[in-house]
Coordinates of C-alpha atoms and ligand atoms in Angstrom, one line a residue:
M8 CA 161.8 200.3 91.6
I9 CA 159.9 197.3 90.3
E10 CA 160.9 193.9 91.6
R11 CA 158.0 191.6 90.9
I12 CA 155.0 191.3 88.6
R13 CA 152.0 189.2 89.5
V14 CA 149.5 188.1 86.9
I15 CA 146.4 187.3 88.9
G16 CA 143.3 185.6 87.5
I17 CA 140.2 187.1 89.3
G18 CA 137.5 184.9 87.8
M19 CA 134.4 186.3 86.2
G20 CA 133.7 189.3 88.5
D21 CA 132.2 187.8 91.7
P22 CA 134.7 188.1 94.6
L23 CA 133.4 184.8 95.9
Q24 CA 134.9 183.1 92.9
V25 CA 138.4 184.4 93.5
T26 CA 140.6 181.6 94.7
G27 CA 142.3 181.9 98.1
E28 CA 145.7 182.0 96.4
A29 CA 144.6 184.9 94.2
A30 CA 143.1 186.7 97.2
R31 CA 146.4 186.4 99.1
A32 CA 148.3 187.6 96.0
L33 CA 146.1 190.7 95.7
A34 CA 147.1 191.8 99.1
T35 CA 150.8 191.9 98.1
V36 CA 150.4 194.3 95.2
D37 CA 151.5 197.9 95.4
V38 CA 150.2 199.0 92.0
F39 CA 147.6 197.4 89.8
L40 CA 147.8 198.2 86.2
V41 CA 144.5 197.9 84.3
A42 CA 143.8 198.5 80.7
D43 CA 141.5 201.4 80.1
K44 CA 139.2 200.2 77.3
G45 CA 136.8 203.2 77.4
E46 CA 133.2 203.6 78.4
A47 CA 131.8 200.4 77.0
A48 CA 133.6 198.3 79.5
S49 CA 132.9 200.4 82.6
D50 CA 130.9 197.6 84.2
L51 CA 134.0 195.5 84.0
V52 CA 136.1 198.2 85.7
A53 CA 133.5 198.4 88.5
A54 CA 133.5 194.6 88.9
R55 CA 137.3 194.6 89.2
Q56 CA 137.2 197.4 91.8
A57 CA 134.6 195.4 93.7
V58 CA 137.0 192.4 93.8
C59 CA 139.8 194.6 95.2
D60 CA 137.5 196.2 97.8
A61 CA 136.2 192.9 99.0
L62 CA 139.5 191.1 99.2
I63 CA 142.3 193.5 100.0
P64 CA 142.6 194.3 103.7
A65 CA 141.9 198.0 104.4
E66 CA 145.4 198.4 106.0
H67 CA 147.1 197.5 102.7
A68 CA 147.8 200.6 100.6
Y69 CA 147.6 200.2 96.8
R70 CA 147.0 202.2 93.7
V71 CA 145.1 201.3 90.6
L72 CA 146.6 202.9 87.4
E73 CA 144.6 202.8 84.3
V74 CA 146.7 202.5 81.2
P75 CA 145.0 203.6 78.0
D76 CA 144.7 200.6 75.8
P77 CA 146.1 201.1 72.3
R78 CA 143.5 201.2 69.6
R79 CA 142.9 198.0 67.7
G80 CA 141.4 197.8 64.2
P81 CA 138.2 196.0 63.2
D82 CA 139.0 192.2 63.5
G83 CA 136.0 190.9 61.6
E84 CA 137.0 192.6 58.4
R85 CA 140.6 191.3 58.3
D86 CA 141.9 188.2 56.8
D87 CA 144.0 185.9 59.0
T88 CA 147.4 187.4 58.1
A89 CA 146.2 191.0 58.7
Y90 CA 144.5 189.8 61.9
D91 CA 147.7 188.2 63.2
R92 CA 149.8 191.3 62.3
G93 CA 147.2 193.5 63.9
V94 CA 147.2 191.6 67.1
R95 CA 151.0 191.5 67.2
D96 CA 151.2 195.3 66.6
W97 CA 148.7 195.9 69.3
H98 CA 150.6 193.7 71.8
A99 CA 153.8 195.6 71.0
A100 CA 152.0 198.9 71.6
R101 CA 150.7 197.6 74.9
V102 CA 154.1 196.6 76.1
D103 CA 155.4 200.1 75.3
A104 CA 152.5 201.7 77.2
Y105 CA 153.0 199.5 80.3
A106 CA 156.8 200.0 80.3
D107 CA 156.3 203.8 80.3
V108 CA 153.9 203.6 83.3
I109 CA 156.0 201.2 85.3
G110 CA 159.1 203.4 84.6
G111 CA 157.3 206.2 86.4
L112 CA 156.4 204.4 89.6
D113 CA 157.4 205.6 93.0
D114 CA 160.5 204.0 94.7
G115 CA 158.5 202.1 97.2
E116 CA 156.2 200.6 94.6
R117 CA 157.9 197.3 94.0
T118 CA 155.1 194.8 93.2
V119 CA 153.0 195.4 90.2
G120 CA 149.8 193.3 89.6
F121 CA 147.8 192.7 86.5
L122 CA 144.2 191.7 87.2
V123 CA 143.1 189.2 84.5
W124 CA 139.5 188.5 83.8
G125 CA 138.9 184.7 84.3
D126 CA 142.1 182.7 84.0
P127 CA 145.3 184.2 82.4
A128 CA 145.7 181.0 80.3
F129 CA 142.5 181.6 78.2
Y130 CA 142.6 184.1 75.4
D131 CA 144.4 186.7 77.3
S132 CA 147.6 188.5 76.2
T133 CA 148.8 189.6 79.7
I134 CA 151.3 186.7 80.1
R135 CA 152.8 187.5 76.7
V136 CA 153.0 191.2 77.6
V137 CA 154.6 190.5 80.9
D138 CA 157.1 188.1 79.2
A139 CA 158.0 190.9 76.8
L140 CA 158.5 193.4 79.7
V141 CA 160.6 191.0 81.7
E142 CA 162.7 190.2 78.7
R143 CA 163.2 193.9 77.9
W144 CA 164.3 194.7 81.4
G145 CA 166.5 191.5 81.5
A146 CA 168.3 192.8 78.4
R147 CA 169.2 195.9 80.4
G148 CA 170.4 193.8 83.4
L149 CA 167.3 194.3 85.6
T150 CA 165.9 191.1 87.0
V151 CA 162.1 191.2 87.6
E152 CA 160.4 188.1 89.1
H153 CA 157.0 187.2 87.8
D154 CA 154.3 184.6 88.6
V155 CA 150.8 183.7 87.4
I156 CA 147.9 182.9 89.6
A157 CA 145.1 180.8 88.1
G158 CA 141.4 182.0 88.1
I159 CA 138.1 180.6 87.2
S160 CA 137.6 180.9 83.5
A161 CA 134.4 181.4 81.4
P162 CA 134.4 177.8 80.1
Q163 CA 134.6 176.5 83.7
L164 CA 131.9 178.7 84.9
L165 CA 129.7 177.9 81.9
A166 CA 130.0 174.2 82.7
A167 CA 129.3 174.7 86.4
R168 CA 126.2 176.8 85.7
H169 CA 124.8 174.3 83.3
R170 CA 125.8 171.5 85.7
I171 CA 127.7 169.5 83.1
P172 CA 131.3 168.3 82.6
L173 CA 132.9 169.9 79.6
N174 CA 134.0 166.6 78.1
R175 CA 132.5 163.2 77.7
I176 CA 134.3 160.2 79.2
G177 CA 137.9 160.1 78.0
A178 CA 137.1 162.4 75.1
P179 CA 138.8 165.7 74.1
I180 CA 137.6 169.3 74.4
H181 CA 138.3 171.7 71.6
I182 CA 138.4 175.4 72.6
T183 CA 138.2 177.9 69.8
T184 CA 137.1 181.4 68.8
G185 CA 134.0 182.5 66.9
R186 CA 136.3 183.7 64.2
R187 CA 137.5 180.1 63.5
L188 CA 134.4 178.1 64.4
V189 CA 132.8 177.7 61.0
D190 CA 136.0 176.8 59.3
E191 CA 136.9 174.2 61.9
Y192 CA 133.6 172.7 63.0
D193 CA 133.0 169.0 62.6
P194 CA 131.1 166.9 65.1
T195 CA 134.0 164.5 65.2
L196 CA 135.9 167.2 67.1
G197 CA 133.7 166.2 70.0
D198 CA 132.9 169.0 72.5
V199 CA 133.7 172.5 71.2
V200 CA 133.8 175.5 73.5
V201 CA 133.6 178.9 71.7
M202 CA 134.9 182.2 73.1
L203 CA 135.4 185.6 71.7
D204 CA 132.4 185.3 69.4
G205 CA 131.0 188.7 68.6
H206 CA 128.6 187.5 66.0
L207 CA 127.2 184.2 67.3
A208 CA 129.0 182.2 64.6
C209 CA 127.2 178.9 65.6
A210 CA 124.2 180.3 63.8
E211 CA 125.9 179.3 60.5
L212 CA 126.0 175.7 61.7
A213 CA 122.4 175.4 62.6
D214 CA 121.1 174.1 59.3
A215 CA 123.9 171.5 58.9
F216 CA 123.9 170.4 62.6
P217 CA 120.4 171.2 64.0
E218 CA 120.6 168.5 66.7
V219 CA 123.9 169.6 68.2
E220 CA 123.3 170.7 71.8
L221 CA 124.1 174.3 72.6
Y222 CA 125.0 175.3 76.1
W223 CA 125.1 179.1 76.0
G224 CA 126.0 181.5 78.8
A225 CA 126.5 185.3 79.0
Y226 CA 127.6 187.6 81.8
L227 CA 128.5 184.5 83.7
G228 CA 129.4 185.1 87.4
T229 CA 127.6 188.5 87.4
P230 CA 124.1 189.4 88.6
D231 CA 123.0 189.6 85.0
E232 CA 123.9 186.0 84.1
L233 CA 122.0 184.5 81.2
L234 CA 121.8 180.8 80.3
V235 CA 120.1 179.0 77.4
R236 CA 120.4 175.3 76.5
G237 CA 118.9 173.1 73.8
P238 CA 119.3 171.7 70.3
L239 CA 121.0 174.4 68.2
A240 CA 118.3 174.9 65.6
Q241 CA 115.6 175.0 68.3
V242 CA 117.2 177.5 70.7
L243 CA 119.0 179.7 68.2
D244 CA 116.3 182.3 67.9
E245 CA 115.9 182.5 71.7
V246 CA 119.7 183.1 72.1
R247 CA 119.6 185.7 69.3
R248 CA 116.8 187.6 71.1
V249 CA 118.2 187.3 74.6
R250 CA 121.6 188.4 73.4
A251 CA 120.3 191.4 71.4
E252 CA 118.3 192.6 74.4
A253 CA 121.3 192.2 76.7
R254 CA 123.5 194.1 74.3
E255 CA 121.0 196.9 74.2
R256 CA 121.0 197.1 78.0
H257 CA 124.7 196.8 78.6
G258 CA 126.3 198.1 75.4
W259 CA 128.4 195.0 75.3
V260 CA 128.0 191.2 75.6
M261 CA 130.3 188.6 76.9
D262 CA 129.2 185.1 76.1
T263 CA 130.7 181.6 75.9
Y264 CA 129.1 178.5 74.7
L265 CA 129.6 174.8 74.3
L266 CA 128.5 172.8 71.2
R267 CA 128.0 169.1 72.1
P268 CA 127.3 166.6 69.3
S269 CA 124.2 164.5 69.9
P270 CA 124.9 160.9 71.1
G271 CA 125.7 158.7 68.1
T272 CA 128.0 161.3 66.6
L273 CA 130.1 161.3 69.7
G274 CA 133.2 162.6 68.1
D275 CA 134.6 159.1 67.6
T276 CA 135.1 157.1 64.5
G277 CA 131.6 157.5 63.1
P278 CA 130.2 155.2 60.5
S279 CA 132.8 156.0 57.8
G280 CA 136.0 155.2 59.8
F281 CA 138.1 152.3 58.8
P282 CA 138.1 149.4 61.2
D283 CA 141.0 148.7 63.6
T284 CA 143.3 146.3 61.8
E285 CA 146.1 143.9 62.9
P286 CA 149.2 143.5 60.7
L287 CA 148.5 141.6 57.5
T288 CA 151.2 139.3 56.2
D289 CA 152.0 136.6 53.5
G290 CA 155.2 135.6 55.3
V291 CA 157.4 137.8 53.1
V292 CA 155.8 141.2 53.3
T293 CA 153.8 142.5 56.3
V294 CA 151.6 145.6 56.0
R295 CA 150.4 147.3 59.1
P296 CA 148.7 150.7 59.8
L297 CA 151.2 153.6 59.4
E298 CA 152.2 155.3 62.6
A299 CA 154.0 158.5 63.4
G300 CA 157.2 156.6 64.1
D301 CA 157.2 155.4 60.4
W302 CA 158.1 158.8 59.1
Q303 CA 161.5 157.8 57.8
V304 CA 159.9 155.2 55.5
V305 CA 157.5 158.0 54.2
R306 CA 160.6 160.2 53.5
D307 CA 162.8 157.5 52.0
E308 CA 160.2 156.0 49.7
H309 CA 159.8 159.5 48.2
N310 CA 163.2 161.1 48.4
N311 CA 165.0 159.1 45.7
E312 CA 165.6 159.7 42.0
E313 CA 163.1 157.2 40.7
S314 CA 160.2 158.4 42.9
L315 CA 160.9 162.1 42.3
R316 CA 161.0 161.4 38.5
W317 CA 157.3 160.4 38.7
D318 CA 156.3 162.9 41.3
F319 CA 153.9 165.7 40.5
F320 CA 156.2 168.3 41.8
G321 CA 159.6 166.6 41.8
R322 CA 160.4 168.0 45.2
P323 CA 161.9 166.0 48.1
H324 CA 160.0 165.9 51.5
T325 CA 161.7 167.7 54.4
D326 CA 162.0 165.6 57.6
D327 CA 159.3 167.8 59.1
E328 CA 156.9 167.2 56.2
A329 CA 157.5 163.4 56.4
R330 CA 156.9 163.6 60.2
T331 CA 153.7 165.6 59.8
S332 CA 152.4 163.3 57.0
A333 CA 153.1 160.2 59.1
A334 CA 151.5 161.7 62.2
R335 CA 148.3 162.4 60.3
A336 CA 147.8 158.8 59.3
R337 CA 145.9 157.7 62.4
R338 CA 143.4 160.5 62.2
E339 CA 142.9 159.9 58.4
W340 CA 142.2 156.2 59.3
R341 CA 139.9 157.0 62.1
L342 CA 137.9 159.5 59.9
G343 CA 137.8 156.9 57.1
R344 CA 139.5 159.3 54.6
A345 CA 142.6 157.1 54.0
A346 CA 143.9 153.7 55.2
R347 CA 147.7 154.2 55.1
F348 CA 149.9 151.2 55.7
V349 CA 153.6 150.7 56.0
M350 CA 155.2 147.7 54.2
V351 CA 157.7 145.9 56.3
D352 CA 160.1 143.2 55.3
A353 CA 158.8 140.2 57.3
A354 CA 162.3 138.7 57.6
T355 CA 164.1 141.7 59.1
G356 CA 161.3 144.0 60.3
L357 CA 162.7 146.9 58.2
G358 CA 160.4 149.4 56.6
A359 CA 160.2 148.7 52.9
G360 CA 157.6 151.2 51.6
V361 CA 154.1 152.6 52.0
I362 CA 150.7 151.7 50.5
S363 CA 147.4 153.4 51.0
V364 CA 143.7 153.3 50.1
R365 CA 142.0 156.7 49.9
R366 CA 138.2 156.8 49.8
L367 CA 136.9 158.3 46.5
G368 CA 133.6 160.1 46.1
P369 CA 131.1 157.3 45.1
P370 CA 130.5 154.9 48.0
G371 CA 132.6 151.7 48.0
L372 CA 135.5 153.1 45.9
G373 CA 139.1 153.3 47.0
L374 CA 142.1 154.9 45.2
V375 CA 145.3 152.9 45.9
G376 CA 148.8 154.5 46.0
Y377 CA 152.1 152.9 46.8
G378 CA 155.9 153.3 46.8
V379 CA 158.9 151.2 47.8
V380 CA 162.2 152.4 49.2
P381 CA 165.1 151.8 46.7
E382 CA 166.7 148.9 48.7
F383 CA 163.6 146.8 48.4
R384 CA 162.7 147.4 44.8
G385 CA 162.7 144.5 42.3
R386 CA 161.6 141.9 44.9
G387 CA 157.9 141.8 44.2
F388 CA 157.0 143.7 47.5
T389 CA 154.5 146.0 45.8
T390 CA 152.5 143.1 44.2
R391 CA 152.5 141.3 47.6
A392 CA 151.4 144.4 49.5
L393 CA 148.7 145.1 46.9
R394 CA 147.3 141.6 47.3
L395 CA 147.2 141.9 51.1
V396 CA 145.7 145.3 51.0
S397 CA 143.1 144.4 48.3
R398 CA 141.9 141.5 50.3
W399 CA 141.6 143.7 53.4
A400 CA 139.8 146.4 51.4
F401 CA 137.1 143.9 50.1
D402 CA 136.8 141.6 53.1
V403 CA 137.3 143.9 56.1
A404 CA 136.9 147.5 54.9
G405 CA 133.8 146.8 52.8
L406 CA 135.0 148.4 49.6
D407 CA 133.8 147.2 46.3
R408 CA 136.2 148.6 43.8
L409 CA 139.9 149.7 44.0
E410 CA 141.4 152.0 41.4
L411 CA 144.9 153.1 40.8
G412 CA 146.8 154.9 38.1
H413 CA 150.3 155.7 36.9
K414 CA 152.0 158.0 34.4
A415 CA 152.0 156.2 31.1
E416 CA 155.8 156.1 31.0
N417 CA 156.1 154.5 34.4
V418 CA 155.9 151.0 33.1
A419 CA 157.2 149.2 36.3
S420 CA 154.3 150.5 38.4
G421 CA 151.8 149.1 36.0
K422 CA 153.4 145.6 36.0
A423 CA 153.2 145.4 39.7
A424 CA 149.5 146.3 39.6
A425 CA 148.8 143.8 36.8
R426 CA 150.5 141.0 38.7
A427 CA 148.3 141.8 41.7
G428 CA 145.2 141.2 39.5
F429 CA 144.4 144.8 38.5
T430 CA 143.1 145.3 35.0
A431 CA 144.0 148.3 32.8
E432 CA 140.8 150.1 32.0
G433 CA 141.9 153.0 29.9
L434 CA 144.2 155.9 29.3
L435 CA 143.2 159.3 30.8
R436 CA 144.7 162.1 28.7
E437 CA 147.0 164.7 30.3
R438 CA 145.7 163.9 33.7
L439 CA 148.9 163.9 35.9
P440 CA 151.0 167.0 36.4
N441 CA 154.8 167.0 35.9
P442 CA 157.3 169.2 37.6
D443 CA 158.0 171.2 34.4
G444 CA 154.4 172.2 34.1
S445 CA 153.5 169.6 31.3
R446 CA 151.0 166.8 32.0
S447 CA 151.3 163.1 31.4
D448 CA 148.7 160.6 30.3
E449 CA 147.6 158.2 33.1
V450 CA 147.0 154.5 32.7
Y451 CA 144.1 153.7 34.9
Y452 CA 143.5 150.3 36.5
A453 CA 140.8 148.7 38.6
L454 CA 140.2 145.6 40.7
T455 CA 136.7 144.9 41.8
R456 CA 135.3 142.6 44.4
G457 CA 133.9 140.4 41.6
T458 CA 137.2 140.2 39.7
F459 CA 139.4 139.6 42.7
S460 CA 139.9 135.9 42.0
P461 CA 140.8 133.3 44.6
E462 CA 144.2 132.9 42.9
T463 CA 145.2 136.5 43.3
R464 CA 143.7 136.3 46.8
D465 CA 146.4 133.9 47.9
Ligands
SAM523 C1 139.6 188.0 76.2 S1 138.7 186.5 76.5 C2 139.1 186.3 78.2 C3 138.8 184.9 78.7 C4 139.2 184.8 80.1 N1 140.6 184.9 80.4 C5 138.7 183.5 80.7 O1 139.5 182.8 81.4 O2 137.5 183.1 80.6 C6 137.1 187.1 76.5 C7 136.1 186.1 76.2 O3 135.8 185.3 77.4 C8 134.5 185.0 77.5 N2 133.9 185.6 78.7 C9 134.6 186.5 79.5 N3 133.8 186.8 80.5 C10 132.6 186.2 80.4 C11 131.4 186.1 81.1 N4 131.3 186.8 82.2 N5 130.4 185.3 80.6 C12 130.6 184.6 79.5 N6 131.7 184.6 78.8 C13 132.7 185.4 79.2 C14 133.8 185.5 76.3 O4 133.8 184.4 75.3 C15 134.7 186.6 75.9 O5 134.6 186.9 74.5

């Protein structure tokens, strides 16, 4: 009767890379369950057997049971929803298959082991399958212990073989799949490790990012190990060729790679980020960069009758939406997409509203947006905040022209802008959507560096 499940990371196939802890765990297992994935992966089955032969003492008896892996549809052709559903169905089918096999074990077979390629924490479903099994038995009153033993993963071995750290000093590492790479990729992500890439997705990035350094590795930890390194556009053909030859030889290819932006695009602010900014104040209103903790101001400025009247959709924010919006502000600032500030009542420190400058297409242009919570309306806070932020935009952020607009009927908004020095430049017909599906005209204002007069500055 089963008592314990051990999920054991066995590295990339070389017994020398199995940790001491994993080796010790291997010698406690009565039955190893391994997924039988058919002919194509027979090299992997052999590598796994070699690990057991090398590390389990001869006097320890164990069995290896192959559990036929349920069939999985073609991932590449599915959209994300179909892909997620497909993977979930496949996991459920695996749980059923393992439960059946474990149910048929002999009485003395109490410790079951799962051998996991690399580390169980990286793109491997074994922990989820074991959780589901343990939960299923728990529901029937059977307690089964389980533990997870770490192994050396493909990204670690890739870095070791290329003799590099995976991250630059204090910078993040983004680990993703080939399926997601092209949608997600941006050099500001920093170092990006790609796994599960059947089609060498980085090829699609070579024109846009030719200088990005590619560190590629296949069959890592095996005698057939392959390594290629160099600027993406320069080494791509070589990787394609080496990969195709290897696939021909083995019938399958397992590769992992790192994309490292060239120095200068080090995944930090980049030239377009807004500069770091201290709070700006005129003694009555203070504006400072919006932070995650300001989410209630984001919510309260929006969730009131007056704001919702002018909103495009007329729908209040949930607390989660306000939290997410506030939490994104720092990243938007860093990327130079939007400088979002919170307005604070200088006397009490209470949050009074929000004001933002979003970069528009042509260089030097910013689109201003603002909103004040009901308790602070009618006190001139918007005008004061607009002056502070305009001065910052021209003097610190290097913008040349600020624009803003409001629905033609929203007269109060326009007055605040005019008092801050903005000039109405025209009426844009049926530009802004209303919750009922109609569209309102927009009155459009601008303030330029040249028309930002000393009087409005102070
Ligand atoms: C299902 S994931 C398993 C990852 C594994 N748990 C780990 O820790 O590396 C399979 C992916 O791991 C990477 N991989 C596994 N073995 C590899 C090897 N020997 N060389 C290079 N990449 C490998 C490939 O990106 C492959 O698509």
